[in-house]
Backbone as JSON Lines, residues from 0, in Angstrom:
{"i":0,"aa":"M","n":[97.72,82.43,108.96],"ca":[97.31,83.44,108.35],"c":[95.83,82.69,107.9]}
{"i":1,"aa":"W","n":[95.67,81.5,107.13],"ca":[94.52,81.16,106.88],"c":[93.59,80.56,108.0]}
{"i":2,"aa":"H","n":[93.96,80.39,108.91],"ca":[93.39,79.44,109.97],"c":[92.73,80.48,110.78]}
{"i":3,"aa":"V","n":[93.47,81.67,111.35],"ca":[93.13,82.65,112.31],"c":[92.66,83.97,111.6]}
{"i":4,"aa":"G","n":[93.24,84.13,110.46],"ca":[93.08,85.49,109.85],"c":[93.96,86.55,110.18]}
{"i":5,"aa":"P","n":[93.92,87.71,109.67],"ca":[94.89,88.77,109.92],"c":[94.45,89.36,111.31]}
{"i":6,"aa":"S","n":[95.58,89.94,111.99],"ca":[95.14,90.84,113.08],"c":[96.33,91.92,113.32]}
{"i":7,"aa":"S","n":[96.31,92.77,113.92],"ca":[97.15,94.0,113.87],"c":[98.23,93.44,115.0]}
{"i":8,"aa":"Q","n":[98.0,92.74,115.93],"ca":[99.02,92.4,117.09],"c":[99.74,91.1,116.61]}
{"i":9,"aa":"V","n":[99.12,90.05,116.05],"ca":[99.82,88.86,115.66],"c":[100.37,88.57,114.27]}
{"i":10,"aa":"W","n":[99.54,88.81,113.1],"ca":[99.71,88.6,111.79],"c":[98.93,89.55,111.11]}
{"i":11,"aa":"P","n":[99.7,90.67,110.74],"ca":[99.11,91.66,109.84],"c":[98.87,91.16,108.54]}
{"i":12,"aa":"L","n":[97.67,91.86,107.87],"ca":[97.68,91.83,106.29],"c":[98.32,93.03,105.81]}
{"i":13,"aa":"T","n":[99.31,92.63,104.79],"ca":[99.87,93.65,104.03],"c":[99.67,93.61,102.93]}
{"i":14,"aa":"V","n":[99.14,94.93,102.24],"ca":[98.66,94.99,100.79],"c":[99.72,95.95,100.11]}
{"i":15,"aa":"L","n":[100.13,95.32,99.03],"ca":[101.22,95.77,98.25],"c":[100.69,96.13,96.95]}
{"i":16,"aa":"I","n":[100.39,97.61,96.52],"ca":[99.64,97.95,95.37],"c":[100.95,98.16,94.52]}
{"i":17,"aa":"I","n":[101.17,97.67,93.21],"ca":[102.24,98.12,92.42],"c":[101.47,98.69,91.02]}
{"i":18,"aa":"D","n":[101.42,100.17,91.04],"ca":[100.71,100.71,90.24],"c":[101.67,100.88,88.97]}
{"i":19,"aa":"E","n":[101.16,101.04,87.72],"ca":[101.95,101.1,86.64],"c":[103.3,99.93,86.74]}
{"i":20,"aa":"A","n":[102.68,98.74,86.92],"ca":[103.64,97.6,87.21],"c":[104.63,97.5,86.06]}
{"i":21,"aa":"H","n":[104.23,97.64,84.81],"ca":[104.83,97.25,83.68],"c":[106.15,98.08,83.53]}
{"i":22,"aa":"T","n":[106.19,99.27,84.45],"ca":[107.46,99.93,84.44],"c":[108.81,99.53,85.16]}
{"i":23,"aa":"Y","n":[108.3,98.6,86.33],"ca":[109.16,98.01,86.71],"c":[110.05,96.81,86.14]}
{"i":24,"aa":"F","n":[109.02,96.21,84.95],"ca":[109.92,95.26,84.41],"c":[110.32,95.38,83.09]}
{"i":25,"aa":"R","n":[110.6,96.63,82.72],"ca":[111.11,97.09,81.43],"c":[112.28,96.17,80.99]}
{"i":26,"aa":"D","n":[112.22,95.83,79.76],"ca":[113.51,95.11,79.32],"c":[114.73,95.97,78.63]}
{"i":27,"aa":"Y","n":[115.81,96.17,79.23],"ca":[116.9,96.78,79.08],"c":[117.87,95.96,78.25]}
{"i":28,"aa":"K","n":[118.6,96.43,77.01],"ca":[119.46,95.66,76.39],"c":[120.5,96.57,75.94]}
{"i":29,"aa":"G","n":[121.82,96.18,76.17],"ca":[122.79,97.1,76.05],"c":[124.0,96.64,76.75]}
{"i":30,"aa":"N","n":[125.18,97.04,76.44],"ca":[126.47,96.73,77.49],"c":[127.0,97.86,77.93]}
{"i":31,"aa":"D","n":[126.6,99.12,78.04],"ca":[127.07,100.11,78.75],"c":[126.89,99.78,80.23]}
{"i":32,"aa":"P","n":[127.55,100.15,81.39],"ca":[127.19,100.21,82.65],"c":[125.78,100.47,83.04]}
{"i":33,"aa":"E","n":[125.58,101.67,82.57],"ca":[123.96,102.1,83.25],"c":[122.85,101.16,82.81]}
{"i":34,"aa":"T","n":[123.12,100.69,81.66],"ca":[121.97,99.78,81.01],"c":[122.02,98.53,81.59]}
{"i":35,"aa":"K","n":[123.51,97.85,82.0],"ca":[123.56,96.79,82.72],"c":[122.87,97.01,84.22]}
{"i":36,"aa":"R","n":[123.12,97.85,84.94],"ca":[122.48,98.24,85.91],"c":[121.02,98.5,85.99]}
{"i":37,"aa":"L","n":[120.48,99.06,85.21],"ca":[118.94,98.86,84.83],"c":[118.5,97.54,84.65]}
{"i":38,"aa":"A","n":[119.19,96.69,83.71],"ca":[118.69,95.32,83.57],"c":[118.76,94.37,85.0]}
{"i":39,"aa":"A","n":[119.73,94.53,85.65],"ca":[119.69,93.93,86.98],"c":[118.91,94.42,87.91]}
{"i":40,"aa":"L","n":[118.41,95.55,88.02],"ca":[117.45,95.93,88.86],"c":[116.05,95.2,88.14]}
{"i":41,"aa":"T","n":[115.77,95.44,87.03],"ca":[114.75,94.73,86.44],"c":[114.4,93.4,86.97]}
{"i":42,"aa":"A","n":[115.6,92.63,86.55],"ca":[115.62,91.06,87.3],"c":[115.28,91.0,88.53]}
{"i":43,"aa":"D","n":[115.93,92.0,89.49],"ca":[115.59,91.92,90.84],"c":[114.2,92.11,91.08]}
{"i":44,"aa":"N","n":[113.56,93.24,90.3],"ca":[112.22,93.48,90.61],"c":[111.44,92.34,90.12]}
{"i":45,"aa":"A","n":[111.68,91.74,89.1],"ca":[110.89,90.46,88.62],"c":[111.08,89.39,89.56]}
{"i":46,"aa":"R","n":[112.19,89.09,90.14],"ca":[112.4,87.69,91.09],"c":[111.61,88.08,92.44]}
{"i":47,"aa":"L","n":[111.71,89.44,92.81],"ca":[111.08,89.7,94.12],"c":[109.5,89.75,94.23]}
{"i":48,"aa":"V","n":[109.01,90.32,93.05],"ca":[107.52,90.3,92.91],"c":[106.91,88.83,92.68]}
{"i":49,"aa":"E","n":[107.63,88.2,91.94],"ca":[107.25,86.73,91.55],"c":[107.18,86.04,93.09]}
{"i":50,"aa":"D","n":[108.37,86.14,93.97],"ca":[108.34,85.52,95.09],"c":[107.23,86.14,96.01]}
{"i":51,"aa":"L","n":[106.9,87.5,96.03],"ca":[105.63,87.76,96.77],"c":[104.21,87.17,96.37]}
{"i":52,"aa":"V","n":[104.18,87.23,95.0],"ca":[102.9,86.9,94.34],"c":[102.74,85.51,94.71]}
{"i":53,"aa":"K","n":[103.95,84.61,94.66],"ca":[103.75,83.03,94.9],"c":[103.59,82.8,96.11]}
{"i":54,"aa":"K","n":[104.57,83.32,97.09],"ca":[104.48,83.0,98.54],"c":[103.74,83.86,99.57]}
{"i":55,"aa":"G","n":[103.59,85.02,99.13],"ca":[103.03,86.16,100.11],"c":[101.68,85.99,100.79]}
{"i":56,"aa":"R","n":[100.71,85.25,99.76],"ca":[99.54,85.0,100.24],"c":[99.36,84.24,101.45]}
{"i":57,"aa":"S","n":[100.35,83.25,101.66],"ca":[100.4,82.17,102.84],"c":[100.48,83.01,104.02]}
{"i":58,"aa":"V","n":[101.41,84.31,103.87],"ca":[101.93,84.87,104.98],"c":[101.27,86.28,105.22]}
{"i":59,"aa":"G","n":[100.32,86.71,104.4],"ca":[99.31,87.89,104.7],"c":[99.75,89.0,103.88]}
{"i":60,"aa":"F","n":[100.52,88.46,102.81],"ca":[101.06,89.76,101.64],"c":[100.13,89.62,100.41]}
{"i":61,"aa":"L","n":[99.36,90.44,100.34],"ca":[98.42,90.74,98.99],"c":[99.11,91.49,98.02]}
{"i":62,"aa":"V","n":[99.42,91.15,97.06],"ca":[100.04,91.83,95.67],"c":[98.95,92.12,94.76]}
{"i":63,"aa":"I","n":[98.96,93.4,94.52],"ca":[97.88,93.96,93.49],"c":[98.82,94.65,92.33]}
{"i":64,"aa":"L","n":[98.76,93.96,91.23],"ca":[99.48,94.55,89.82],"c":[98.69,95.41,89.23]}
{"i":65,"aa":"V","n":[98.88,96.55,88.95],"ca":[97.84,97.33,88.07],"c":[98.75,98.05,87.07]}
{"i":66,"aa":"S","n":[98.26,97.64,85.89],"ca":[98.93,98.2,84.67],"c":[97.92,98.29,83.48]}
{"i":67,"aa":"Q","n":[98.07,99.2,82.55],"ca":[97.22,99.33,81.54],"c":[97.74,98.38,80.19]}
{"i":68,"aa":"K","n":[98.86,97.57,80.48],"ca":[99.41,96.93,79.67],"c":[99.91,95.68,80.37]}
{"i":69,"aa":"V","n":[99.19,94.6,80.15],"ca":[99.55,93.15,80.71],"c":[100.04,91.98,79.8]}
{"i":70,"aa":"T","n":[100.57,92.4,78.68],"ca":[101.01,91.54,77.71],"c":[102.47,90.95,78.15]}
{"i":71,"aa":"G","n":[102.86,89.86,77.72],"ca":[103.99,89.17,78.23],"c":[105.37,90.16,78.03]}
{"i":72,"aa":"D","n":[105.21,90.81,77.41],"ca":[106.38,92.08,77.08],"c":[106.39,93.11,78.22]}
{"i":73,"aa":"A","n":[105.22,93.24,78.76],"ca":[105.18,94.17,79.76],"c":[105.14,93.64,81.17]}
{"i":74,"aa":"I","n":[104.61,92.7,81.38],"ca":[104.56,92.1,82.64],"c":[104.93,90.51,82.51]}
{"i":75,"aa":"P","n":[106.08,90.13,83.0],"ca":[106.79,88.75,82.77],"c":[105.67,87.69,82.96]}
{"i":76,"aa":"T","n":[105.58,86.75,82.01],"ca":[104.38,85.65,82.22],"c":[104.71,84.77,83.63]}
{"i":77,"aa":"F","n":[105.69,84.71,83.89],"ca":[106.01,83.87,84.98],"c":[105.47,84.46,86.24]}
{"i":78,"aa":"I","n":[105.05,86.11,86.16],"ca":[104.33,86.65,87.27],"c":[103.0,86.59,87.25]}
{"i":79,"aa":"R","n":[102.49,87.12,85.64],"ca":[101.33,87.16,85.47],"c":[100.55,86.12,85.52]}
{"i":80,"aa":"D","n":[101.09,85.03,85.39],"ca":[100.17,83.79,85.16],"c":[100.22,83.21,86.57]}
{"i":81,"aa":"V","n":[100.5,83.52,87.64],"ca":[100.43,82.95,89.12],"c":[99.5,83.99,89.71]}
{"i":82,"aa":"C","n":[99.11,85.09,89.12],"ca":[98.39,85.98,89.99],"c":[96.83,85.19,89.92]}
{"i":83,"aa":"P","n":[96.26,85.11,91.04],"ca":[95.04,84.22,91.23],"c":[93.91,84.96,90.63]}
{"i":84,"aa":"V","n":[93.64,86.16,90.59],"ca":[92.75,86.99,90.06],"c":[92.98,87.94,88.88]}
{"i":85,"aa":"G","n":[92.2,87.94,88.12],"ca":[92.52,88.81,86.93],"c":[91.32,89.54,86.6]}
{"i":86,"aa":"L","n":[91.4,91.01,86.42],"ca":[90.3,91.91,86.21],"c":[90.59,92.94,85.12]}
{"i":87,"aa":"S","n":[89.58,92.91,84.31],"ca":[90.16,94.03,83.06],"c":[89.06,95.07,82.6]}
{"i":88,"aa":"F","n":[89.25,96.13,82.4],"ca":[88.56,97.27,81.67],"c":[88.77,96.93,80.43]}
{"i":89,"aa":"A","n":[87.83,98.01,79.81],"ca":[87.84,98.01,78.33],"c":[89.08,97.58,77.68]}
{"i":90,"aa":"Q","n":[89.14,96.77,76.68],"ca":[90.31,96.52,75.81],"c":[89.98,96.76,74.38]}
{"i":91,"aa":"K","n":[91.06,97.29,73.66],"ca":[90.7,97.02,71.99],"c":[90.78,96.16,71.42]}
{"i":92,"aa":"T","n":[91.88,95.21,72.08],"ca":[92.07,93.89,71.03],"c":[91.77,92.68,71.92]}
{"i":93,"aa":"A","n":[91.5,91.44,71.19],"ca":[91.46,90.32,71.83],"c":[92.62,89.64,72.43]}
{"i":94,"aa":"E","n":[93.74,90.09,72.0],"ca":[95.24,89.72,72.68],"c":[95.15,90.54,73.97]}
{"i":95,"aa":"A","n":[94.88,91.52,74.08],"ca":[94.96,92.34,75.32],"c":[93.84,91.66,76.42]}
{"i":96,"aa":"A","n":[92.74,91.41,75.86],"ca":[91.77,90.68,76.91],"c":[92.23,89.37,77.28]}
{"i":97,"aa":"V","n":[92.89,88.6,76.39],"ca":[93.53,87.19,76.81],"c":[94.84,87.5,77.78]}
{"i":98,"aa":"A","n":[95.49,88.57,77.48],"ca":[96.75,88.78,78.24],"c":[96.02,89.06,79.89]}
{"i":99,"aa":"A","n":[95.18,89.79,79.88],"ca":[94.72,90.21,81.31],"c":[93.88,89.07,82.03]}
{"i":100,"aa":"L","n":[93.08,88.15,81.35],"ca":[92.01,87.36,81.92],"c":[92.51,85.7,81.51]}
{"i":101,"aa":"G","n":[93.22,85.63,80.51],"ca":[93.73,84.2,80.07],"c":[92.73,83.86,78.91]}
{"i":102,"aa":"D","n":[93.4,82.8,78.3],"ca":[92.77,82.19,77.04],"c":[91.26,81.9,77.13]}
{"i":103,"aa":"D","n":[90.84,81.66,77.99],"ca":[89.48,81.51,78.49],"c":[88.36,82.39,77.86]}
{"i":104,"aa":"I","n":[88.77,83.46,78.08],"ca":[87.94,84.6,77.41],"c":[87.34,84.42,75.98]}
{"i":105,"aa":"R","n":[88.26,83.72,75.19],"ca":[87.97,83.72,73.99],"c":[86.69,82.78,73.69]}
{"i":106,"aa":"N","n":[86.27,81.9,74.69],"ca":[85.16,81.21,74.64],"c":[83.88,81.89,75.22]}
{"i":107,"aa":"W","n":[83.96,83.41,75.63],"ca":[82.97,83.91,76.05],"c":[83.0,85.24,75.54]}
{"i":108,"aa":"P","n":[82.59,85.4,74.1],"ca":[82.71,86.59,73.48],"c":[81.89,87.59,73.95]}
{"i":109,"aa":"D","n":[80.52,87.43,74.63],"ca":[79.91,88.25,75.03],"c":[80.34,89.03,76.29]}
{"i":110,"aa":"A","n":[81.17,88.36,77.02],"ca":[81.75,89.04,78.3],"c":[83.1,89.71,78.09]}
{"i":111,"aa":"S","n":[83.7,89.61,76.8],"ca":[84.92,90.06,76.51],"c":[85.03,91.58,76.85]}
{"i":112,"aa":"P","n":[86.02,91.96,77.34],"ca":[86.11,93.52,77.75],"c":[86.57,94.49,76.46]}
{"i":113,"aa":"G","n":[86.48,93.57,75.29],"ca":[86.49,94.52,74.09],"c":[84.97,94.94,73.85]}
{"i":114,"aa":"T","n":[84.11,94.33,74.37],"ca":[82.8,94.77,74.38],"c":[82.28,96.3,75.23]}
{"i":115,"aa":"L","n":[83.26,96.76,75.91],"ca":[83.06,97.71,76.85],"c":[83.53,99.36,76.37]}
{"i":116,"aa":"Q","n":[83.8,99.25,75.08],"ca":[83.97,100.65,74.67],"c":[83.15,101.76,74.67]}
{"i":117,"aa":"D","n":[81.96,101.5,75.04],"ca":[80.76,102.54,74.97],"c":[81.05,103.36,76.15]}
{"i":118,"aa":"P","n":[80.85,104.64,76.37],"ca":[80.65,105.6,77.72],"c":[79.92,104.9,78.78]}
{"i":119,"aa":"A","n":[78.9,103.98,78.34],"ca":[77.88,103.64,79.42],"c":[78.69,102.56,80.13]}
{"i":120,"aa":"Y","n":[79.89,102.13,79.63],"ca":[80.67,100.95,80.57],"c":[81.99,101.39,81.21]}
{"i":121,"aa":"V","n":[81.68,102.82,81.53],"ca":[82.86,103.64,82.13],"c":[82.73,102.77,83.68]}
{"i":122,"aa":"G","n":[84.04,102.39,84.06],"ca":[83.89,101.73,85.52],"c":[83.32,100.47,85.46]}
{"i":123,"aa":"V","n":[83.16,99.84,84.24],"ca":[82.84,98.44,84.09],"c":[84.1,97.4,83.78]}
{"i":124,"aa":"A","n":[84.23,96.3,84.58],"ca":[85.3,95.54,84.35],"c":[84.64,94.14,84.16]}
{"i":125,"aa":"V","n":[85.72,93.15,83.53],"ca":[85.22,91.88,83.69],"c":[86.21,91.09,84.39]}
{"i":126,"aa":"M","n":[85.78,89.98,85.14],"ca":[86.69,89.34,85.79],"c":[86.23,87.82,85.99]}
{"i":127,"aa":"A","n":[87.02,86.84,86.16],"ca":[86.61,85.69,86.25],"c":[86.29,85.28,87.87]}
{"i":128,"aa":"M","n":[85.43,84.52,88.27],"ca":[84.87,84.44,89.66],"c":[85.2,82.83,89.94]}
{"i":129,"aa":"Q","n":[85.99,82.73,91.01],"ca":[86.3,81.39,91.3],"c":[85.11,80.44,91.69]}
{"i":130,"aa":"G","n":[84.98,79.25,91.08],"ca":[84.07,78.42,91.31],"c":[82.76,78.63,90.45]}
{"i":131,"aa":"R","n":[82.75,79.52,89.49],"ca":[81.76,79.81,88.61],"c":[82.38,79.85,87.06]}
{"i":132,"aa":"P","n":[81.71,79.32,86.35],"ca":[82.04,79.25,84.85],"c":[81.86,80.45,84.37]}
{"i":133,"aa":"G","n":[82.65,80.85,83.36],"ca":[82.69,81.87,82.68],"c":[83.2,83.09,83.42]}
{"i":134,"aa":"F","n":[82.8,84.5,82.77],"ca":[82.94,85.96,83.53],"c":[82.05,86.6,83.83]}
{"i":135,"aa":"T","n":[82.39,87.57,84.82],"ca":[81.21,88.23,85.3],"c":[81.8,89.77,85.18]}
{"i":136,"aa":"R","n":[80.86,90.48,85.13],"ca":[80.92,91.96,84.79],"c":[80.55,92.75,86.13]}
{"i":137,"aa":"I","n":[81.44,93.49,86.62],"ca":[81.35,94.31,87.63],"c":[81.42,95.66,87.32]}
{"i":138,"aa":"R","n":[80.86,96.6,88.18],"ca":[80.76,98.07,88.14],"c":[81.44,98.39,89.31]}
{"i":139,"aa":"T","n":[82.61,99.29,89.3],"ca":[83.24,100.23,90.17],"c":[82.43,101.51,90.29]}
{"i":140,"aa":"P","n":[81.97,102.11,91.41],"ca":[81.22,103.03,91.51],"c":[82.3,104.34,91.46]}
{"i":141,"aa":"Y","n":[81.89,105.57,90.88],"ca":[82.49,106.64,90.84],"c":[82.58,107.2,92.25]}
{"i":142,"aa":"V","n":[83.65,107.65,92.87],"ca":[83.93,108.02,94.23],"c":[84.23,109.4,94.18]}
{"i":143,"aa":"P","n":[83.72,110.51,94.42],"ca":[84.15,111.8,94.34],"c":[85.42,112.13,95.15]}
{"i":144,"aa":"D","n":[86.25,112.96,94.84],"ca":[87.44,113.19,95.61],"c":[87.04,113.62,97.16]}
{"i":145,"aa":"A","n":[86.12,114.32,97.33],"ca":[85.84,114.82,98.79],"c":[85.6,113.51,99.52]}
{"i":146,"aa":"D","n":[84.64,112.61,99.05],"ca":[84.35,111.27,99.64],"c":[85.42,110.47,99.74]}
{"i":147,"aa":"A","n":[86.39,110.42,98.82],"ca":[87.81,109.68,98.96],"c":[88.64,110.0,99.94]}
{"i":148,"aa":"A","n":[88.5,111.39,100.19],"ca":[89.22,112.0,101.1],"c":[88.85,111.45,102.7]}
{"i":149,"aa":"R","n":[87.34,111.41,102.62],"ca":[86.88,111.52,103.92],"c":[86.98,109.92,104.46]}
{"i":150,"aa":"I","n":[86.86,109.14,103.61],"ca":[87.15,107.59,103.79],"c":[88.57,107.32,104.28]}
{"i":151,"aa":"A","n":[89.44,108.15,103.49],"ca":[90.86,107.66,103.76],"c":[91.07,108.42,105.1]}
{"i":152,"aa":"E","n":[90.74,109.55,105.47],"ca":[90.61,109.88,106.75],"c":[90.29,109.22,107.87]}
{"i":153,"aa":"A","n":[88.9,108.85,107.51],"ca":[88.43,107.8,108.57],"c":[88.91,106.46,108.92]}
{"i":154,"aa":"T","n":[89.51,106.07,107.8],"ca":[90.37,104.77,108.2],"c":[91.72,104.64,108.26]}
{"i":155,"aa":"A","n":[92.41,105.72,108.19],"ca":[93.75,105.92,108.23],"c":[94.45,105.19,109.66]}
{"i":156,"aa":"H","n":[93.56,105.14,110.62],"ca":[94.3,104.38,111.91],"c":[94.64,102.74,111.52]}
{"i":157,"aa":"L","n":[93.74,102.48,110.28],"ca":[94.0,100.93,110.11],"c":[95.26,100.46,109.3]}
{"i":158,"aa":"A","n":[95.88,101.79,108.76],"ca":[97.16,101.68,108.11],"c":[98.35,101.9,109.02]}
{"i":159,"aa":"I","n":[99.58,101.13,108.59],"ca":[100.77,101.31,109.29],"c":[101.9,100.92,108.35]}
{"i":160,"aa":"N","n":[102.9,101.68,108.52],"ca":[104.09,101.65,107.75],"c":[104.58,100.31,108.18]}
{"i":161,"aa":"P","n":[104.92,99.2,107.02],"ca":[105.37,97.93,107.39],"c":[106.87,97.92,108.02]}
{"i":162,"aa":"A","n":[107.62,98.87,107.73],"ca":[109.0,99.08,108.25],"c":[108.76,99.62,109.86]}
{"i":163,"aa":"L","n":[108.08,100.32,110.17],"ca":[107.79,100.81,111.53],"c":[107.2,99.64,112.37]}
{"i":164,"aa":"Y","n":[106.33,98.76,111.92],"ca":[105.61,97.6,112.44],"c":[106.78,96.75,112.59]}
{"i":165,"aa":"L","n":[107.69,96.37,111.92],"ca":[108.71,95.3,112.04],"c":[109.52,95.75,113.35]}
{"i":166,"aa":"E","n":[109.99,97.02,113.24],"ca":[110.6,97.62,114.49],"c":[109.95,97.2,115.77]}
{"i":167,"aa":"S","n":[108.92,97.39,115.78],"ca":[108.05,97.06,117.06],"c":[107.58,95.82,117.56]}
{"i":168,"aa":"V","n":[107.91,95.01,116.53],"ca":[107.61,93.35,117.02],"c":[108.64,92.67,117.45]}
{"i":169,"aa":"P","n":[108.53,92.54,119.07],"ca":[109.41,91.56,119.89],"c":[109.77,90.27,119.46]}
{"i":170,"aa":"G","n":[110.77,89.86,119.78],"ca":[111.06,88.17,119.83],"c":[111.93,88.0,118.68]}
{"i":171,"aa":"P","n":[112.16,86.56,118.69],"ca":[113.2,86.08,117.62],"c":[112.72,86.14,116.17]}
{"i":172,"aa":"R","n":[113.75,86.24,115.35],"ca":[112.96,86.27,113.7],"c":[113.93,85.5,113.01]}
{"i":173,"aa":"G","n":[113.29,84.57,112.24],"ca":[113.79,83.74,111.48],"c":[113.21,83.43,110.26]}
{"i":174,"aa":"W","n":[113.69,82.65,109.16],"ca":[112.82,82.33,107.88],"c":[113.53,80.99,107.49]}
{"i":175,"aa":"A","n":[112.32,80.09,107.84],"ca":[112.78,78.71,106.9],"c":[112.03,78.39,105.58]}
{"i":176,"aa":"G","n":[111.4,79.35,105.21],"ca":[110.49,78.9,103.92],"c":[109.11,78.85,104.08]}
{"i":177,"aa":"T","n":[108.71,78.71,105.58],"ca":[107.31,78.93,105.93],"c":[106.98,79.97,107.15]}
{"i":178,"aa":"A","n":[105.98,80.26,107.47],"ca":[105.55,81.06,108.48],"c":[106.48,80.84,109.77]}
{"i":179,"aa":"P","n":[106.91,81.87,110.6],"ca":[107.7,81.75,111.67],"c":[106.62,81.05,112.77]}
{"i":180,"aa":"T","n":[107.39,80.04,113.59],"ca":[106.41,79.29,114.41],"c":[105.99,80.34,115.77]}
{"i":181,"aa":"D","n":[106.74,81.42,115.9],"ca":[106.43,82.39,117.05],"c":[105.29,83.13,116.58]}
{"i":182,"aa":"R","n":[104.85,83.29,115.34],"ca":[103.68,84.26,114.73],"c":[104.59,85.52,114.71]}
{"i":183,"aa":"T","n":[105.58,85.81,114.88],"ca":[106.14,87.25,114.4],"c":[106.25,87.41,113.13]}
{"i":184,"aa":"V","n":[106.5,88.58,112.85],"ca":[106.77,89.1,111.41],"c":[108.23,89.25,111.04]}
{"i":185,"aa":"V","n":[108.62,88.53,110.15],"ca":[109.96,88.58,109.78],"c":[110.33,89.61,108.83]}
{"i":186,"aa":"P","n":[111.47,90.46,108.96],"ca":[111.93,91.39,108.04],"c":[112.16,90.81,106.89]}
{"i":187,"aa":"L","n":[111.78,91.6,105.74],"ca":[112.34,90.97,104.26],"c":[113.58,90.92,104.13]}
{"i":188,"aa":"A","n":[114.68,91.61,104.88],"ca":[115.93,91.66,104.68],"c":[116.55,90.31,105.16]}
{"i":189,"aa":"K","n":[115.75,89.83,106.12],"ca":[116.12,88.38,106.73],"c":[115.57,87.24,105.99]}
{"i":190,"aa":"R","n":[114.79,87.42,105.14],"ca":[114.23,86.16,104.54],"c":[114.87,85.82,103.6]}
{"i":191,"aa":"R","n":[114.92,84.31,103.4],"ca":[115.72,83.65,102.32],"c":[114.74,83.0,101.29]}
{"i":192,"aa":"P","n":[114.94,83.04,100.31],"ca":[114.15,82.31,99.11],"c":[114.36,80.95,99.35]}
């Protein structure tokens, strides 16, 4: 993946966006069967997302966790702390800024997302840029619904349902913890941690 880049025929880029990610990691406590079932589901979610974040980059899985709350009680720190890029829109507390961007944001008070409370900063976020000290502000443009629909329609041919793609890939499939040597996509159900 890193040497030849993604391609639709050999090695596709898979983008997984988990919106409102905190809802999949909710902490359930109790002894009744339903609570135990939900707690087990949460543990599975955390394990699978951790694997995708840690190992997925090398095989073309880009995981984007989106949440209004990224503190350790909402997104497990063993997941949050291995996400290579953090980005934060306006925050009300220094603790929320640290949760989103790491403790280093405390050393850059002028860049803190706590300073983005003014309406002039709608669409502005703070992020760390690899290879640069400090933090950078970026502005995300407003895209009207009609433009978003037009762009989605014009680029729809670039997307494919991963399950359908996997069915169309010929050849042997196996998983030994690294990318398959025949460069085929391995179904998630056959992968072993």
